[in-house]
JSON list of C-alpha atoms in Angstrom, two decimals:
[
{"chain": "A", "resi": 1, "resn": "MET", "atom": "CA", "xyz": [-2.00, -3.03, 29.15]},
{"chain": "A", "resi": 2, "resn": "MET", "atom": "CA", "xyz": [-0.39, -0.88, 26.63]},
{"chain": "A", "resi": 3, "resn": "MET", "atom": "CA", "xyz": [3.29, -0.37, 27.25]},
{"chain": "A", "resi": 4, "resn": "ALA", "atom": "CA", "xyz": [4.25, 3.28, 28.38]},
{"chain": "A", "resi": 5, "resn": "ASN", "atom": "CA", "xyz": [6.58, 4.82, 25.90]},
{"chain": "A", "resi": 6, "resn": "GLU", "atom": "CA", "xyz": [10.08, 4.63, 27.97]},
{"chain": "A", "resi": 7, "resn": "GLN", "atom": "CA", "xyz": [8.70, 0.76, 28.73]},
{"chain": "A", "resi": 8, "resn": "ILE", "atom": "CA", "xyz": [8.89, -0.03, 25.48]},
{"chain": "A", "resi": 9, "resn": "TYR", "atom": "CA", "xyz": [11.76, 1.54, 24.84]},
{"chain": "A", "resi": 10, "resn": "THR", "atom": "CA", "xyz": [13.91, 0.23, 27.63]},
{"chain": "A", "resi": 11, "resn": "ASN", "atom": "CA", "xyz": [12.08, -3.57, 26.55]},
{"chain": "A", "resi": 12, "resn": "ALA", "atom": "CA", "xyz": [13.56, -3.14, 23.15]},
{"chain": "A", "resi": 13, "resn": "LEU", "atom": "CA", "xyz": [16.89, -1.71, 24.26]},
{"chain": "A", "resi": 14, "resn": "THR", "atom": "CA", "xyz": [17.80, -4.34, 26.43]},
{"chain": "A", "resi": 15, "resn": "ILE", "atom": "CA", "xyz": [16.85, -6.74, 24.05]},
{"chain": "A", "resi": 16, "resn": "VAL", "atom": "CA", "xyz": [18.69, -5.40, 21.15]},
{"chain": "A", "resi": 17, "resn": "SER", "atom": "CA", "xyz": [21.98, -4.77, 23.68]},
{"chain": "A", "resi": 18, "resn": "ASP", "atom": "CA", "xyz": [21.53, -8.50, 24.54]},
{"chain": "A", "resi": 19, "resn": "VAL", "atom": "CA", "xyz": [21.20, -10.06, 20.80]},
{"chain": "A", "resi": 20, "resn": "MET", "atom": "CA", "xyz": [24.26, -7.86, 19.06]},
{"chain": "A", "resi": 21, "resn": "SER", "atom": "CA", "xyz": [26.14, -8.11, 22.67]},
{"chain": "A", "resi": 22, "resn": "ILE", "atom": "CA", "xyz": [26.53, -4.23, 22.94]},
{"chain": "A", "resi": 23, "resn": "PRO", "atom": "CA", "xyz": [26.19, -2.75, 26.51]},
{"chain": "A", "resi": 24, "resn": "THR", "atom": "CA", "xyz": [23.03, -0.28, 26.06]},
{"chain": "A", "resi": 25, "resn": "ASP", "atom": "CA", "xyz": [25.24, 2.41, 26.79]},
{"chain": "A", "resi": 26, "resn": "MET", "atom": "CA", "xyz": [26.95, 2.05, 24.34]},
{"chain": "A", "resi": 27, "resn": "ILE", "atom": "CA", "xyz": [23.82, 1.91, 21.69]},
{"chain": "A", "resi": 28, "resn": "CYS", "atom": "CA", "xyz": [22.21, 4.99, 23.18]},
{"chain": "A", "resi": 29, "resn": "SER", "atom": "CA", "xyz": [25.52, 6.76, 22.29]},
{"chain": "A", "resi": 30, "resn": "GLN", "atom": "CA", "xyz": [27.25, 8.80, 19.29]},
{"chain": "A", "resi": 31, "resn": "ARG", "atom": "CA", "xyz": [29.27, 6.50, 18.13]},
{"chain": "A", "resi": 32, "resn": "ARG", "atom": "CA", "xyz": [28.65, 5.28, 14.23]},
{"chain": "A", "resi": 33, "resn": "TYR", "atom": "CA", "xyz": [30.39, 1.94, 14.42]},
{"chain": "A", "resi": 34, "resn": "ALA", "atom": "CA", "xyz": [28.03, -0.01, 12.36]},
{"chain": "A", "resi": 35, "resn": "GLU", "atom": "CA", "xyz": [27.23, -2.75, 15.05]},
{"chain": "A", "resi": 36, "resn": "LEU", "atom": "CA", "xyz": [26.05, 0.67, 17.36]},
{"chain": "A", "resi": 37, "resn": "VAL", "atom": "CA", "xyz": [23.90, 2.16, 13.74]},
{"chain": "A", "resi": 38, "resn": "ASP", "atom": "CA", "xyz": [22.53, -1.37, 13.06]},
{"chain": "A", "resi": 39, "resn": "ALA", "atom": "CA", "xyz": [21.60, -1.55, 16.69]},
{"chain": "A", "resi": 40, "resn": "ARG", "atom": "CA", "xyz": [19.46, 2.00, 17.20]},
{"chain": "A", "resi": 41, "resn": "TYR", "atom": "CA", "xyz": [17.73, 0.94, 13.97]},
{"chain": "A", "resi": 42, "resn": "MET", "atom": "CA", "xyz": [16.21, -1.97, 15.17]},
{"chain": "A", "resi": 43, "resn": "ILE", "atom": "CA", "xyz": [14.95, -0.04, 18.08]},
{"chain": "A", "resi": 44, "resn": "ALA", "atom": "CA", "xyz": [13.63, 2.33, 16.12]},
{"chain": "A", "resi": 45, "resn": "TYR", "atom": "CA", "xyz": [11.91, -0.17, 14.37]},
{"chain": "A", "resi": 46, "resn": "ILE", "atom": "CA", "xyz": [10.55, -1.56, 17.19]},
{"chain": "A", "resi": 47, "resn": "LEU", "atom": "CA", "xyz": [9.60, 1.93, 18.43]},
{"chain": "A", "resi": 48, "resn": "SER", "atom": "CA", "xyz": [7.45, 1.90, 15.45]},
{"chain": "A", "resi": 49, "resn": "TYR", "atom": "CA", "xyz": [5.74, -1.28, 15.05]},
{"chain": "A", "resi": 50, "resn": "ASN", "atom": "CA", "xyz": [5.30, -0.47, 18.61]},
{"chain": "A", "resi": 51, "resn": "GLY", "atom": "CA", "xyz": [2.19, 2.96, 18.00]},
{"chain": "A", "resi": 52, "resn": "LEU", "atom": "CA", "xyz": [5.10, 5.04, 18.28]},
{"chain": "A", "resi": 53, "resn": "TYR", "atom": "CA", "xyz": [5.12, 8.28, 16.58]},
{"chain": "A", "resi": 54, "resn": "THR", "atom": "CA", "xyz": [8.40, 9.35, 14.73]},
{"chain": "A", "resi": 55, "resn": "SER", "atom": "CA", "xyz": [8.32, 12.28, 17.18]},
{"chain": "A", "resi": 56, "resn": "GLU", "atom": "CA", "xyz": [7.80, 10.12, 19.85]},
{"chain": "A", "resi": 57, "resn": "ILE", "atom": "CA", "xyz": [10.85, 7.65, 18.80]},
{"chain": "A", "resi": 58, "resn": "ALA", "atom": "CA", "xyz": [12.82, 10.76, 17.73]},
{"chain": "A", "resi": 59, "resn": "ARG", "atom": "CA", "xyz": [12.74, 12.26, 21.11]},
{"chain": "A", "resi": 60, "resn": "ILE", "atom": "CA", "xyz": [13.47, 9.56, 23.09]},
{"chain": "A", "resi": 61, "resn": "MET", "atom": "CA", "xyz": [16.09, 8.07, 21.29]},
{"chain": "A", "resi": 62, "resn": "HIS", "atom": "CA", "xyz": [17.64, 11.66, 21.41]},
{"chain": "A", "resi": 63, "resn": "VAL", "atom": "CA", "xyz": [17.54, 12.60, 17.78]},
{"chain": "A", "resi": 64, "resn": "THR", "atom": "CA", "xyz": [16.17, 14.65, 15.30]},
{"chain": "A", "resi": 65, "resn": "GLU", "atom": "CA", "xyz": [12.64, 12.91, 13.77]},
{"chain": "A", "resi": 66, "resn": "LYS", "atom": "CA", "xyz": [14.14, 13.51, 10.26]},
{"chain": "A", "resi": 67, "resn": "HIS", "atom": "CA", "xyz": [16.40, 10.38, 11.29]},
{"chain": "A", "resi": 68, "resn": "ALA", "atom": "CA", "xyz": [14.04, 8.67, 12.74]},
{"chain": "A", "resi": 69, "resn": "ARG", "atom": "CA", "xyz": [11.60, 8.11, 10.10]},
{"chain": "A", "resi": 70, "resn": "HIS", "atom": "CA", "xyz": [14.78, 7.41, 8.05]},
{"chain": "A", "resi": 71, "resn": "MET", "atom": "CA", "xyz": [15.85, 4.67, 10.27]},
{"chain": "A", "resi": 72, "resn": "CYS", "atom": "CA", "xyz": [11.91, 3.02, 10.09]},
{"chain": "A", "resi": 73, "resn": "ASN", "atom": "CA", "xyz": [11.88, 3.52, 6.84]},
{"chain": "A", "resi": 74, "resn": "SER", "atom": "CA", "xyz": [15.03, 1.94, 5.63]},
{"chain": "A", "resi": 75, "resn": "LEU", "atom": "CA", "xyz": [15.06, -0.92, 7.89]},
{"chain": "A", "resi": 76, "resn": "ARG", "atom": "CA", "xyz": [14.39, -3.12, 4.93]},
{"chain": "A", "resi": 77, "resn": "ASP", "atom": "CA", "xyz": [16.76, -2.20, 3.06]},
{"chain": "A", "resi": 78, "resn": "ARG", "atom": "CA", "xyz": [19.51, -3.04, 5.90]},
{"chain": "A", "resi": 79, "resn": "LEU", "atom": "CA", "xyz": [17.72, -6.37, 6.01]},
{"chain": "A", "resi": 80, "resn": "ARG", "atom": "CA", "xyz": [18.53, -7.55, 2.46]},
{"chain": "A", "resi": 81, "resn": "SER", "atom": "CA", "xyz": [22.03, -6.03, 1.83]},
{"chain": "A", "resi": 82, "resn": "ASN", "atom": "CA", "xyz": [23.32, -6.76, 5.23]},
{"chain": "A", "resi": 83, "resn": "HIS", "atom": "CA", "xyz": [23.20, -10.79, 6.42]},
{"chain": "A", "resi": 84, "resn": "TYR", "atom": "CA", "xyz": [24.36, -9.84, 9.73]},
{"chain": "A", "resi": 85, "resn": "PHE", "atom": "CA", "xyz": [21.69, -7.62, 10.40]},
{"chain": "A", "resi": 86, "resn": "ALA", "atom": "CA", "xyz": [19.22, -9.95, 8.87]},
{"chain": "A", "resi": 87, "resn": "VAL", "atom": "CA", "xyz": [20.52, -12.64, 11.41]},
{"chain": "A", "resi": 88, "resn": "ARG", "atom": "CA", "xyz": [20.00, -10.81, 14.19]},
{"chain": "A", "resi": 89, "resn": "PHE", "atom": "CA", "xyz": [17.11, -8.86, 13.45]},
{"chain": "A", "resi": 90, "resn": "ASN", "atom": "CA", "xyz": [15.06, -12.21, 13.45]},
{"chain": "A", "resi": 91, "resn": "LYS", "atom": "CA", "xyz": [16.92, -13.03, 16.70]},
{"chain": "A", "resi": 92, "resn": "VAL", "atom": "CA", "xyz": [15.69, -9.56, 18.24]},
{"chain": "A", "resi": 93, "resn": "LYS", "atom": "CA", "xyz": [11.63, -10.50, 16.95]},
{"chain": "A", "resi": 94, "resn": "THR", "atom": "CA", "xyz": [11.68, -14.26, 18.25]},
{"chain": "A", "resi": 95, "resn": "LYS", "atom": "CA", "xyz": [12.76, -12.71, 21.95]},
{"chain": "A", "resi": 96, "resn": "LEU", "atom": "CA", "xyz": [10.32, -9.82, 21.32]},
{"chain": "A", "resi": 97, "resn": "ALA", "atom": "CA", "xyz": [7.78, -12.80, 20.83]},
{"chain": "A", "resi": 98, "resn": "PRO", "atom": "CA", "xyz": [4.75, -12.89, 23.33]},
{"chain": "A", "resi": 99, "resn": "ASN", "atom": "CA", "xyz": [5.86, -16.28, 25.31]}
]
């Protein structure tokens, strides 16, 4: 059974919050600290990976569609250039994997 978009978002937010040790309300804020931005990129990618359109991601995350597309498309570059991000992202992917 497919999860509703909001459920996918809530699940992704919970997992990313746990792995990054950042409260969910901080991730959802407009603050631009590096670790918060990293967390948002991870969530946007997870939503995209689960089949959500960038317009849906933008609506759920309260960003522009252009920004949602940028987060999804530039994740690979972020993984290559930021070791901390890559390590945390791999932990997130592990937690997302079905048991």
